Amino acid sequence: MQKQESLEYFYLYEPDTKEKYGLRYAIPEDADRISELYIQEYGSNYVNPIIYDQHELEGHIADEDNIWIIGENLQKEELIATSLMELKENYAFSSKTIIRKSYRGKGLGSRFGFRSVKELHDSGVLDNRIKIDSDVRGVQVTAQKLSENSRGIPYGFIPFYNNFGDKRDLNSDYYNPYPTQDEESAYLYFSPLPRLSKNRSNEVYLLDNELIIFFYDYMKHIKRMTKNIMKRDTVYYTKFKQTPEYLEKEDISVSIDLYGSRVKLLGVTDYKVVEFLMDKFKNYRMLIWHIPATLKGVKSMQQVLDNGFIVCGYNLGGFKPRYSDVLVDSVIFVKYLHEKSKNSLKENISCTEMNEPILKHVLKQLS
């Protein structure tokens, strides 16, 4: 997709109030106004401090893999909304749409969100991707409803996922992330795109364990869309001792989030490698491992449950093997690298009706 460098609006809206609104792609010159809107929403505590550095934010907006969209009141020439879609290897990640406080309660958030995603679909930028991913704050039930009204489907809940706090004057390096400040839980959402169903493997291997099976069953029945995606599945509920000693080659990727103080693993590897990584990144808050629903993955599922991980979600087509175009489901496990318990959750976690089973299932593992 070619980044737009003009002020052309792709959507205009005139409600009964006779005000006129427009949506367009942001340009680097919008950085200061976008930053101001984030400050209104988060103060100095947003998870990524890039939002407070105008020069860095300008570069982020100019990057073709970061699609910033803004909404404006055209009469007042006022920026009233912003959203971000980050293009990853085979999916897109959608950040929260922020609406200026004085414009809330008018239905603009859901309208702008829908029109922004429609524009990206029409532009073709999502054609080669399997889904739109997002995470939604556990304390904001309104944001959860907005995601669900925009065809978002919850697939996980991770306690203490976010690490808010003022990071502007803090230093970090590869092994020493930003310190723990204001932790907050999050729900994981996704919106399937056509390539997910087309490329996803219907052979699913799961450890025969109720904590894991719960999430598979939840995903299959939560929405008609996921039921259709999973209706041809052949599921093998496997005992750990039934897995061969040597199966797939190791296929693992490691990513770190300095701001969130999280380490993420995606794929299969020997558990000794994971122990090495947990020691290497011991100053981080948590390790999140997406384990593929394969025979090799079953062995890893048992090992992580034996070593204090909890099951937090089920990601349809969440793993793409290195030498294959077939997408494999993954089960999401979390290990807190410092002591955590249900009693540590100081926030007032909210949930929609759709999220309630996930919330209860995860929290009971912390008790």
mmCIF file of C-alpha atoms in Angstrom:
data_model
loop_
_atom_site.group_PDB
_atom_site.id
_atom_site.type_symbol
_atom_site.label_atom_id
_atom_site.label_comp_id
_atom_site.label_asym_id
_atom_site.label_seq_id
_atom_site.Cartn_x
_atom_site.Cartn_y
_atom_site.Cartn_z
ATOM 1 C CA MET A 1 0.000 0.000 0.000
ATOM 2 C CA GLN A 2 1.300 3.448 -0.909
ATOM 3 C CA LYS A 3 1.256 5.815 2.048
ATOM 4 C CA GLN A 4 -1.029 8.766 1.454
ATOM 5 C CA GLU A 5 0.677 12.149 1.628
ATOM 6 C CA SER A 6 -2.342 14.400 1.076
ATOM 7 C CA LEU A 7 -5.299 15.533 3.173
ATOM 8 C CA GLU A 8 -7.894 13.644 1.131
ATOM 9 C CA TYR A 9 -10.738 12.267 3.255
ATOM 10 C CA PHE A 10 -11.914 8.743 2.448
ATOM 11 C CA TYR A 11 -15.064 9.097 4.576
ATOM 12 C CA LEU A 12 -17.261 12.105 5.374
ATOM 13 C CA TYR A 13 -20.057 12.075 7.939
ATOM 14 C CA GLU A 14 -22.686 14.736 8.694
ATOM 15 C CA PRO A 15 -24.978 13.788 11.607
ATOM 16 C CA ASP A 16 -28.143 15.659 12.579
ATOM 17 C CA THR A 17 -26.071 18.024 14.725
ATOM 18 C CA LYS A 18 -24.949 19.649 11.441
ATOM 19 C CA GLU A 19 -21.325 19.092 12.349
ATOM 20 C CA LYS A 20 -19.148 17.556 9.654
ATOM 21 C CA TYR A 21 -16.521 14.898 10.290
ATOM 22 C CA GLY A 22 -13.880 13.375 8.052
ATOM 23 C CA LEU A 23 -11.552 10.363 8.211
ATOM 24 C CA ARG A 24 -8.169 10.319 6.491
ATOM 25 C CA TYR A 25 -4.734 8.742 6.672
ATOM 26 C CA ALA A 26 -2.409 10.580 9.035
ATOM 27 C CA ILE A 27 0.773 12.250 7.830
ATOM 28 C CA PRO A 28 3.894 12.971 9.937
ATOM 29 C CA GLU A 29 2.771 16.567 10.462
ATOM 30 C CA ASP A 30 -0.147 15.219 12.527
ATOM 31 C CA ALA A 31 2.213 13.798 15.176
ATOM 32 C CA ASP A 32 1.826 16.592 17.727
ATOM 33 C CA ARG A 33 -1.982 16.436 17.625
ATOM 34 C CA ILE A 34 -2.005 12.630 17.868
ATOM 35 C CA SER A 35 0.312 12.822 20.877
ATOM 36 C CA GLU A 36 -1.996 15.352 22.530
ATOM 37 C CA LEU A 37 -4.955 12.975 22.152
ATOM 38 C CA TYR A 38 -3.003 10.120 23.772
ATOM 39 C CA ILE A 39 -2.015 12.399 26.651
ATOM 40 C CA GLN A 40 -5.697 13.202 27.174
ATOM 41 C CA GLU A 41 -6.459 9.459 27.382
ATOM 42 C CA TYR A 42 -3.430 8.120 29.271
ATOM 43 C CA GLY A 43 -1.565 11.083 30.725
ATOM 44 C CA SER A 44 2.128 10.152 30.712
ATOM 45 C CA ASN A 45 1.424 6.464 31.320
ATOM 46 C CA TYR A 46 0.903 4.955 27.860
ATOM 47 C CA VAL A 47 2.672 1.613 27.408
ATOM 48 C CA ASN A 48 4.868 2.869 24.542
ATOM 49 C CA PRO A 49 6.725 6.153 25.208
ATOM 50 C CA ILE A 50 7.228 6.773 21.476
ATOM 51 C CA ILE A 51 3.885 8.552 21.588
ATOM 52 C CA TYR A 52 5.470 11.391 23.606
ATOM 53 C CA ASP A 53 8.467 11.959 21.317
ATOM 54 C CA GLN A 54 7.316 13.968 18.307
ATOM 55 C CA HIS A 55 10.345 13.117 16.152
ATOM 56 C CA GLU A 56 10.022 9.364 16.781
ATOM 57 C CA LEU A 57 6.266 9.493 16.307
ATOM 58 C CA GLU A 58 6.690 11.257 12.962
ATOM 59 C CA GLY A 59 8.948 8.408 11.823
ATOM 60 C CA HIS A 60 6.438 5.842 13.061
ATOM 61 C CA ILE A 61 3.639 7.506 11.078
ATOM 62 C CA ALA A 62 5.825 7.629 7.943
ATOM 63 C CA ASP A 63 6.563 3.874 8.124
ATOM 64 C CA GLU A 64 4.432 2.066 5.514
ATOM 65 C CA ASP A 65 3.758 -0.801 7.925
ATOM 66 C CA ASN A 66 2.053 1.569 10.381
ATOM 67 C CA ILE A 67 -1.282 2.865 9.134
ATOM 68 C CA TRP A 68 -2.477 5.751 11.277
ATOM 69 C CA ILE A 69 -5.986 7.064 10.639
ATOM 70 C CA ILE A 70 -7.386 10.244 12.161
ATOM 71 C CA GLY A 71 -10.871 11.712 12.458
ATOM 72 C CA GLU A 72 -11.433 15.452 12.369
ATOM 73 C CA ASN A 73 -14.214 17.928 13.030
ATOM 74 C CA LEU A 74 -13.955 19.789 9.744
ATOM 75 C CA GLN A 75 -15.677 22.984 10.903
ATOM 76 C CA LYS A 76 -13.433 23.370 13.939
ATOM 77 C CA GLU A 77 -10.345 21.859 12.259
ATOM 78 C CA GLU A 78 -9.996 19.731 15.386
ATOM 79 C CA LEU A 79 -8.540 16.225 15.627
ATOM 80 C CA ILE A 80 -11.119 14.166 17.518
ATOM 81 C CA ALA A 81 -10.098 10.527 16.924
ATOM 82 C CA THR A 82 -7.113 8.377 16.041
ATOM 83 C CA SER A 83 -6.401 4.701 15.437
ATOM 84 C CA LEU A 84 -3.452 2.594 14.343
ATOM 85 C CA MET A 85 -3.234 -0.589 12.255
ATOM 86 C CA GLU A 86 0.212 -2.236 12.291
ATOM 87 C CA LEU A 87 0.946 -4.639 9.431
ATOM 88 C CA LYS A 88 2.745 -7.785 10.602
ATOM 89 C CA GLU A 89 4.034 -10.738 8.567
ATOM 90 C CA ASN A 90 0.674 -12.439 7.997
ATOM 91 C CA TYR A 91 -1.759 -10.483 10.172
ATOM 92 C CA ALA A 92 -2.584 -6.927 11.188
ATOM 93 C CA PHE A 93 -2.654 -5.569 14.727
ATOM 94 C CA SER A 94 -5.259 -2.937 15.543
ATOM 95 C CA SER A 95 -4.679 -0.514 18.400
ATOM 96 C CA LYS A 96 -7.532 1.073 20.297
ATOM 97 C CA THR A 97 -9.489 3.869 18.635
ATOM 98 C CA ILE A 98 -9.216 6.937 20.858
ATOM 99 C CA ILE A 99 -12.035 9.495 20.820
ATOM 100 C CA ARG A 100 -11.641 12.958 22.321
ATOM 101 C CA LYS A 101 -13.632 13.039 25.564
ATOM 102 C CA SER A 102 -15.926 15.871 24.471
ATOM 103 C CA TYR A 103 -17.063 13.777 21.472
ATOM 104 C CA ARG A 104 -17.849 10.542 23.284
ATOM 105 C CA GLY A 105 -21.345 9.129 23.573
ATOM 106 C CA LYS A 106 -22.224 10.086 19.991
ATOM 107 C CA GLY A 107 -21.523 6.722 18.373
ATOM 108 C CA LEU A 108 -18.454 8.081 16.605
ATOM 109 C CA GLY A 109 -16.076 5.402 17.919
ATOM 110 C CA SER A 110 -17.928 2.438 16.414
ATOM 111 C CA ARG A 111 -18.708 4.354 13.213
ATOM 112 C CA PHE A 112 -15.123 5.480 12.691
ATOM 113 C CA GLY A 113 -13.760 2.037 13.577
ATOM 114 C CA PHE A 114 -16.035 0.305 11.062
ATOM 115 C CA ARG A 115 -15.293 2.809 8.294
ATOM 116 C CA SER A 116 -11.538 2.637 8.897
ATOM 117 C CA VAL A 117 -11.466 -1.159 8.621
ATOM 118 C CA LYS A 118 -13.704 -1.023 5.536
ATOM 119 C CA GLU A 119 -11.279 1.403 3.908
ATOM 120 C CA LEU A 120 -8.351 -0.927 4.595
ATOM 121 C CA HIS A 121 -10.282 -3.876 3.156
ATOM 122 C CA ASP A 122 -11.170 -1.882 0.047
ATOM 123 C CA SER A 123 -7.570 -0.711 -0.388
ATOM 124 C CA GLY A 124 -6.321 -4.324 -0.545
ATOM 125 C CA VAL A 125 -3.846 -3.878 2.293
ATOM 126 C CA LEU A 126 -5.396 -6.812 4.199
ATOM 127 C CA ASP A 127 -5.615 -9.211 1.235
ATOM 128 C CA ASN A 128 -2.523 -11.243 2.198
ATOM 129 C CA ARG A 129 -3.296 -11.405 5.899
ATOM 130 C CA ILE A 130 -5.235 -13.964 7.897
ATOM 131 C CA LYS A 131 -6.756 -11.819 10.647
ATOM 132 C CA ILE A 132 -6.875 -8.538 12.515
ATOM 133 C CA ASP A 133 -5.609 -8.906 16.081
ATOM 134 C CA SER A 134 -6.061 -6.601 19.062
ATOM 135 C CA ASP A 135 -5.905 -6.544 22.827
ATOM 136 C CA VAL A 136 -8.496 -4.739 24.934
ATOM 137 C CA ARG A 137 -8.109 -3.444 28.474
ATOM 138 C CA GLY A 138 -9.742 -5.618 31.098
ATOM 139 C CA VAL A 139 -11.115 -2.609 32.974
ATOM 140 C CA GLN A 140 -12.997 -1.200 29.979
ATOM 141 C CA VAL A 141 -16.157 -3.133 29.195
ATOM 142 C CA THR A 142 -17.186 -0.428 26.704
ATOM 143 C CA ALA A 143 -14.046 -1.094 24.657
ATOM 144 C CA GLN A 144 -14.775 -4.829 24.760
ATOM 145 C CA LYS A 145 -18.299 -4.219 23.454
ATOM 146 C CA LEU A 146 -16.909 -1.967 20.735
ATOM 147 C CA SER A 147 -14.565 -4.756 19.601
ATOM 148 C CA GLU A 148 -17.382 -7.291 19.574
ATOM 149 C CA ASN A 149 -19.682 -4.926 17.678
ATOM 150 C CA SER A 150 -16.895 -4.615 15.091
ATOM 151 C CA ARG A 151 -16.866 -8.424 14.550
ATOM 152 C CA GLY A 152 -14.063 -9.011 17.039
ATOM 153 C CA ILE A 153 -13.997 -12.447 18.697
ATOM 154 C CA PRO A 154 -12.286 -12.966 22.078
ATOM 155 C CA TYR A 155 -9.748 -15.794 22.141
ATOM 156 C CA GLY A 156 -7.854 -15.236 25.380
ATOM 157 C CA PHE A 157 -7.402 -13.348 28.620
ATOM 158 C CA ILE A 158 -3.990 -12.580 30.142
ATOM 159 C CA PRO A 159 -3.804 -11.194 33.687
ATOM 160 C CA PHE A 160 -1.227 -8.411 34.198
ATOM 161 C CA TYR A 161 -0.662 -8.229 30.424
ATOM 162 C CA ASN A 162 -0.050 -4.499 30.088
ATOM 163 C CA ASN A 163 2.542 -2.433 31.911
ATOM 164 C CA PHE A 164 1.371 1.176 32.017
ATOM 165 C CA GLY A 165 3.459 3.905 33.630
ATOM 166 C CA ASP A 166 5.616 6.908 32.809
ATOM 167 C CA LYS A 167 8.615 5.554 30.869
ATOM 168 C CA ARG A 168 9.832 8.797 29.310
ATOM 169 C CA ASP A 169 12.898 9.198 31.517
ATOM 170 C CA LEU A 170 13.624 5.521 32.177
ATOM 171 C CA ASN A 171 16.402 3.500 30.608
ATOM 172 C CA SER A 172 16.310 -0.115 29.473
ATOM 173 C CA ASP A 173 18.332 -2.617 27.501
ATOM 174 C CA TYR A 174 17.802 -6.051 25.956
ATOM 175 C CA TYR A 175 17.961 -7.940 29.256
ATOM 176 C CA ASN A 176 16.619 -5.174 31.491
ATOM 177 C CA PRO A 177 13.184 -4.005 30.358
ATOM 178 C CA TYR A 178 11.225 -1.085 31.700
ATOM 179 C CA PRO A 179 10.327 -1.790 35.343
ATOM 180 C CA THR A 180 6.964 -3.035 36.499
ATOM 181 C CA GLN A 181 4.675 -0.087 37.166
ATOM 182 C CA ASP A 182 0.892 -0.175 36.717
ATOM 183 C CA GLU A 183 -0.039 -3.676 35.547
ATOM 184 C CA GLU A 184 -3.365 -4.259 33.869
ATOM 185 C CA SER A 185 -5.044 -7.329 32.391
ATOM 186 C CA ALA A 186 -6.207 -7.626 28.787
ATOM 187 C CA TYR A 187 -8.534 -9.651 26.592
ATOM 188 C CA LEU A 188 -7.233 -10.844 23.228
ATOM 189 C CA TYR A 189 -9.501 -10.368 20.199
ATOM 190 C CA PHE A 190 -9.294 -11.250 16.522
ATOM 191 C CA SER A 191 -11.339 -10.747 13.370
ATOM 192 C CA PRO A 192 -10.825 -13.594 10.864
ATOM 193 C CA LEU A 193 -10.035 -12.757 7.249
ATOM 194 C CA PRO A 194 -10.734 -15.171 4.336
ATOM 195 C CA ARG A 195 -7.161 -16.511 4.124
ATOM 196 C CA LEU A 196 -7.398 -17.944 7.649
ATOM 197 C CA SER A 197 -10.058 -20.506 6.773
ATOM 198 C CA LYS A 198 -8.420 -21.250 3.422
ATOM 199 C CA ASN A 199 -4.923 -21.943 4.790
ATOM 200 C CA ARG A 200 -5.645 -23.368 8.247
ATOM 201 C CA SER A 201 -4.901 -27.038 8.984
ATOM 202 C CA ASN A 202 -7.907 -29.067 10.140
ATOM 203 C CA GLU A 203 -5.708 -31.587 11.981
ATOM 204 C CA VAL A 204 -5.517 -30.541 15.619
ATOM 205 C CA TYR A 205 -3.437 -32.286 18.291
ATOM 206 C CA LEU A 206 -4.165 -31.295 21.877
ATOM 207 C CA LEU A 207 -2.999 -32.563 25.230
ATOM 208 C CA ASP A 208 -5.902 -34.423 26.826
ATOM 209 C CA ASN A 209 -6.326 -31.863 29.588
ATOM 210 C CA GLU A 210 -9.488 -29.997 30.577
ATOM 211 C CA LEU A 211 -7.720 -26.624 30.862
ATOM 212 C CA ILE A 212 -6.766 -26.834 27.183
ATOM 213 C CA ILE A 213 -9.893 -28.552 25.871
ATOM 214 C CA PHE A 214 -12.020 -25.784 27.427
ATOM 215 C CA PHE A 215 -10.462 -23.195 25.130
ATOM 216 C CA TYR A 216 -10.824 -25.303 21.981
ATOM 217 C CA ASP A 217 -14.511 -25.927 22.729
ATOM 218 C CA TYR A 218 -15.043 -22.270 23.615
ATOM 219 C CA MET A 219 -13.609 -21.099 20.301
ATOM 220 C CA LYS A 220 -15.641 -23.603 18.307
ATOM 221 C CA HIS A 221 -18.963 -22.539 19.789
ATOM 222 C CA ILE A 222 -18.580 -18.846 20.618
ATOM 223 C CA LYS A 223 -19.507 -17.604 17.134
ATOM 224 C CA ARG A 224 -20.986 -19.037 13.955
ATOM 225 C CA MET A 225 -17.914 -17.770 12.117
ATOM 226 C CA THR A 226 -15.475 -19.808 14.225
ATOM 227 C CA LYS A 227 -17.789 -22.828 14.108
ATOM 228 C CA ASN A 228 -17.641 -22.708 10.304
ATOM 229 C CA ILE A 229 -13.852 -22.387 10.343
ATOM 230 C CA MET A 230 -13.485 -25.384 12.693
ATOM 231 C CA LYS A 231 -16.327 -27.623 11.488
ATOM 232 C CA ARG A 232 -14.054 -29.957 9.483
ATOM 233 C CA ASP A 233 -11.520 -30.399 12.278
ATOM 234 C CA THR A 234 -10.186 -33.783 13.260
ATOM 235 C CA VAL A 235 -9.068 -33.410 16.866
ATOM 236 C CA TYR A 236 -6.661 -35.838 18.518
ATOM 237 C CA TYR A 237 -6.773 -35.644 22.312
ATOM 238 C CA THR A 238 -3.396 -37.096 23.143
ATOM 239 C CA LYS A 239 -1.702 -38.243 26.324
ATOM 240 C CA PHE A 240 1.839 -37.053 26.899
ATOM 241 C CA LYS A 241 3.231 -40.604 26.921
ATOM 242 C CA GLN A 242 1.729 -41.258 23.479
ATOM 243 C CA THR A 243 3.921 -38.674 21.755
ATOM 244 C CA PRO A 244 7.034 -39.954 19.952
ATOM 245 C CA GLU A 245 10.379 -38.773 21.290
ATOM 246 C CA TYR A 246 11.465 -37.023 18.088
ATOM 247 C CA LEU A 247 9.020 -35.340 15.761
ATOM 248 C CA GLU A 248 9.212 -31.954 14.035
ATOM 249 C CA LYS A 249 12.448 -30.058 13.916
ATOM 250 C CA GLU A 250 12.712 -27.130 16.259
ATOM 251 C CA ASP A 251 10.864 -24.150 14.833
ATOM 252 C CA ILE A 252 10.754 -21.322 17.338
ATOM 253 C CA SER A 253 10.757 -17.541 17.193
ATOM 254 C CA VAL A 254 11.493 -15.287 20.156
ATOM 255 C CA SER A 255 10.353 -11.681 20.460
ATOM 256 C CA ILE A 256 10.673 -9.275 23.357
ATOM 257 C CA ASP A 257 8.649 -6.254 24.382
ATOM 258 C CA LEU A 258 10.803 -3.870 26.407
ATOM 259 C CA TYR A 259 7.900 -1.570 27.246
ATOM 260 C CA GLY A 260 5.504 -4.325 28.278
ATOM 261 C CA SER A 261 8.333 -6.362 29.870
ATOM 262 C CA ARG A 262 7.143 -9.507 28.077
ATOM 263 C CA VAL A 263 8.926 -12.326 26.249
ATOM 264 C CA LYS A 264 6.941 -14.155 23.565
ATOM 265 C CA LEU A 265 7.738 -17.573 22.098
ATOM 266 C CA LEU A 266 5.978 -18.941 19.043
ATOM 267 C CA GLY A 267 6.596 -22.503 17.892
ATOM 268 C CA VAL A 268 8.170 -25.717 19.164
ATOM 269 C CA THR A 269 11.473 -26.313 20.913
ATOM 270 C CA ASP A 270 13.019 -28.414 23.664
ATOM 271 C CA TYR A 271 11.960 -27.281 27.123
ATOM 272 C CA LYS A 272 15.612 -26.845 28.109
ATOM 273 C CA VAL A 273 15.740 -23.967 25.627
ATOM 274 C CA VAL A 274 12.765 -22.366 27.378
ATOM 275 C CA GLU A 275 14.456 -22.737 30.767
ATOM 276 C CA PHE A 276 17.547 -21.064 29.327
ATOM 277 C CA LEU A 277 15.437 -18.182 28.007
ATOM 278 C CA MET A 278 13.606 -17.741 31.319
ATOM 279 C CA ASP A 279 16.946 -17.437 33.076
ATOM 280 C CA LYS A 280 18.312 -15.087 30.425
ATOM 281 C CA PHE A 281 15.242 -12.848 30.589
ATOM 282 C CA LYS A 282 14.597 -13.238 34.317
ATOM 283 C CA ASN A 283 14.108 -9.489 34.737
ATOM 284 C CA TYR A 284 11.032 -9.550 32.506
ATOM 285 C CA ARG A 285 7.537 -9.876 33.962
ATOM 286 C CA MET A 286 6.226 -12.809 31.965
ATOM 287 C CA LEU A 287 6.875 -15.338 29.240
ATOM 288 C CA ILE A 288 4.046 -16.046 26.786
ATOM 289 C CA TRP A 289 4.384 -19.224 24.722
ATOM 290 C CA HIS A 290 2.119 -19.992 21.766
ATOM 291 C CA ILE A 291 2.510 -23.770 21.439
ATOM 292 C CA PRO A 292 1.335 -25.293 18.126
ATOM 293 C CA ALA A 293 -1.447 -27.887 18.204
ATOM 294 C CA THR A 294 0.838 -30.598 16.781
ATOM 295 C CA LEU A 295 2.254 -33.846 18.178
ATOM 296 C CA LYS A 296 5.479 -32.114 19.173
ATOM 297 C CA GLY A 297 3.386 -29.372 20.709
ATOM 298 C CA VAL A 298 1.509 -31.869 22.895
ATOM 299 C CA LYS A 299 4.761 -32.777 24.624
ATOM 300 C CA SER A 300 5.490 -29.107 25.289
ATOM 301 C CA MET A 301 1.952 -28.544 26.590
ATOM 302 C CA GLN A 302 2.465 -31.147 29.297
ATOM 303 C CA GLN A 303 5.883 -29.758 30.197
ATOM 304 C CA VAL A 304 4.659 -26.200 30.655
ATOM 305 C CA LEU A 305 1.705 -27.277 32.791
ATOM 306 C CA ASP A 306 4.133 -29.233 34.971
ATOM 307 C CA ASN A 307 6.240 -26.090 35.379
ATOM 308 C CA GLY A 308 3.725 -23.501 36.507
ATOM 309 C CA PHE A 309 2.373 -22.087 33.241
ATOM 310 C CA ILE A 310 -1.334 -21.269 32.989
ATOM 311 C CA VAL A 311 -3.547 -21.650 29.894
ATOM 312 C CA CYS A 312 -4.789 -18.270 28.684
ATOM 313 C CA GLY A 313 -6.146 -18.693 25.168
ATOM 314 C CA TYR A 314 -6.499 -20.508 21.858
ATOM 315 C CA ASN A 315 -5.219 -18.871 18.667
ATOM 316 C CA LEU A 316 -6.789 -20.121 15.419
ATOM 317 C CA GLY A 317 -4.079 -20.414 12.765
ATOM 318 C CA GLY A 318 -1.665 -18.743 15.155
ATOM 319 C CA PHE A 319 1.461 -20.591 13.971
ATOM 320 C CA LYS A 320 2.974 -20.730 10.490
ATOM 321 C CA PRO A 321 5.680 -23.415 10.243
ATOM 322 C CA ARG A 322 8.911 -22.201 8.703
ATOM 323 C CA TYR A 323 8.741 -24.338 5.562
ATOM 324 C CA SER A 324 4.996 -24.537 5.002
ATOM 325 C CA ASP A 325 2.093 -22.328 4.003
ATOM 326 C CA VAL A 326 -0.307 -24.282 6.225
ATOM 327 C CA LEU A 327 -1.448 -22.463 9.359
ATOM 328 C CA VAL A 328 -1.596 -24.391 12.631
ATOM 329 C CA ASP A 329 -3.606 -23.465 15.730
ATOM 330 C CA SER A 330 -1.707 -22.646 18.905
ATOM 331 C CA VAL A 331 -2.525 -22.795 22.606
ATOM 332 C CA ILE A 332 -1.428 -19.767 24.636
ATOM 333 C CA PHE A 333 0.434 -20.434 27.885
ATOM 334 C CA VAL A 334 1.771 -17.830 30.319
ATOM 335 C CA LYS A 335 4.483 -18.108 32.959
ATOM 336 C CA TYR A 336 4.948 -15.249 35.420
ATOM 337 C CA LEU A 337 8.642 -14.860 36.091
ATOM 338 C CA HIS A 338 7.888 -13.302 39.472
ATOM 339 C CA GLU A 339 5.319 -14.506 41.983
ATOM 340 C CA LYS A 340 1.721 -13.727 41.049
ATOM 341 C CA SER A 341 -1.641 -14.690 42.475
ATOM 342 C CA LYS A 342 -5.285 -13.878 41.952
ATOM 343 C CA ASN A 343 -5.080 -11.600 44.983
ATOM 344 C CA SER A 344 -2.512 -9.462 43.144
ATOM 345 C CA LEU A 345 -5.203 -8.271 40.734
ATOM 346 C CA LYS A 346 -5.920 -4.811 42.108
ATOM 347 C CA GLU A 347 -7.891 -3.687 39.061
ATOM 348 C CA ASN A 348 -11.657 -3.925 38.768
ATOM 349 C CA ILE A 349 -11.813 -6.349 35.840
ATOM 350 C CA SER A 350 -14.933 -6.035 33.712
ATOM 351 C CA CYS A 351 -16.241 -8.436 31.119
ATOM 352 C CA THR A 352 -18.917 -8.815 28.498
ATOM 353 C CA GLU A 353 -21.128 -11.883 28.463
ATOM 354 C CA MET A 354 -18.894 -13.324 25.752
ATOM 355 C CA ASN A 355 -15.763 -12.839 27.866
ATOM 356 C CA GLU A 356 -17.108 -14.144 31.164
ATOM 357 C CA PRO A 357 -16.249 -17.856 30.598
ATOM 358 C CA ILE A 358 -12.661 -16.960 29.633
ATOM 359 C CA LEU A 359 -12.209 -14.692 32.640
ATOM 360 C CA LYS A 360 -13.432 -17.321 35.108
ATOM 361 C CA HIS A 361 -11.396 -20.099 33.491
ATOM 362 C CA VAL A 362 -8.126 -18.172 33.670
ATOM 363 C CA LEU A 363 -8.599 -16.711 37.146
ATOM 364 C CA LYS A 364 -9.320 -20.097 38.705
ATOM 365 C CA GLN A 365 -5.841 -21.184 37.584
ATOM 366 C CA LEU A 366 -4.328 -18.382 39.677
ATOM 367 C CA SER A 367 -6.244 -19.232 42.836
#
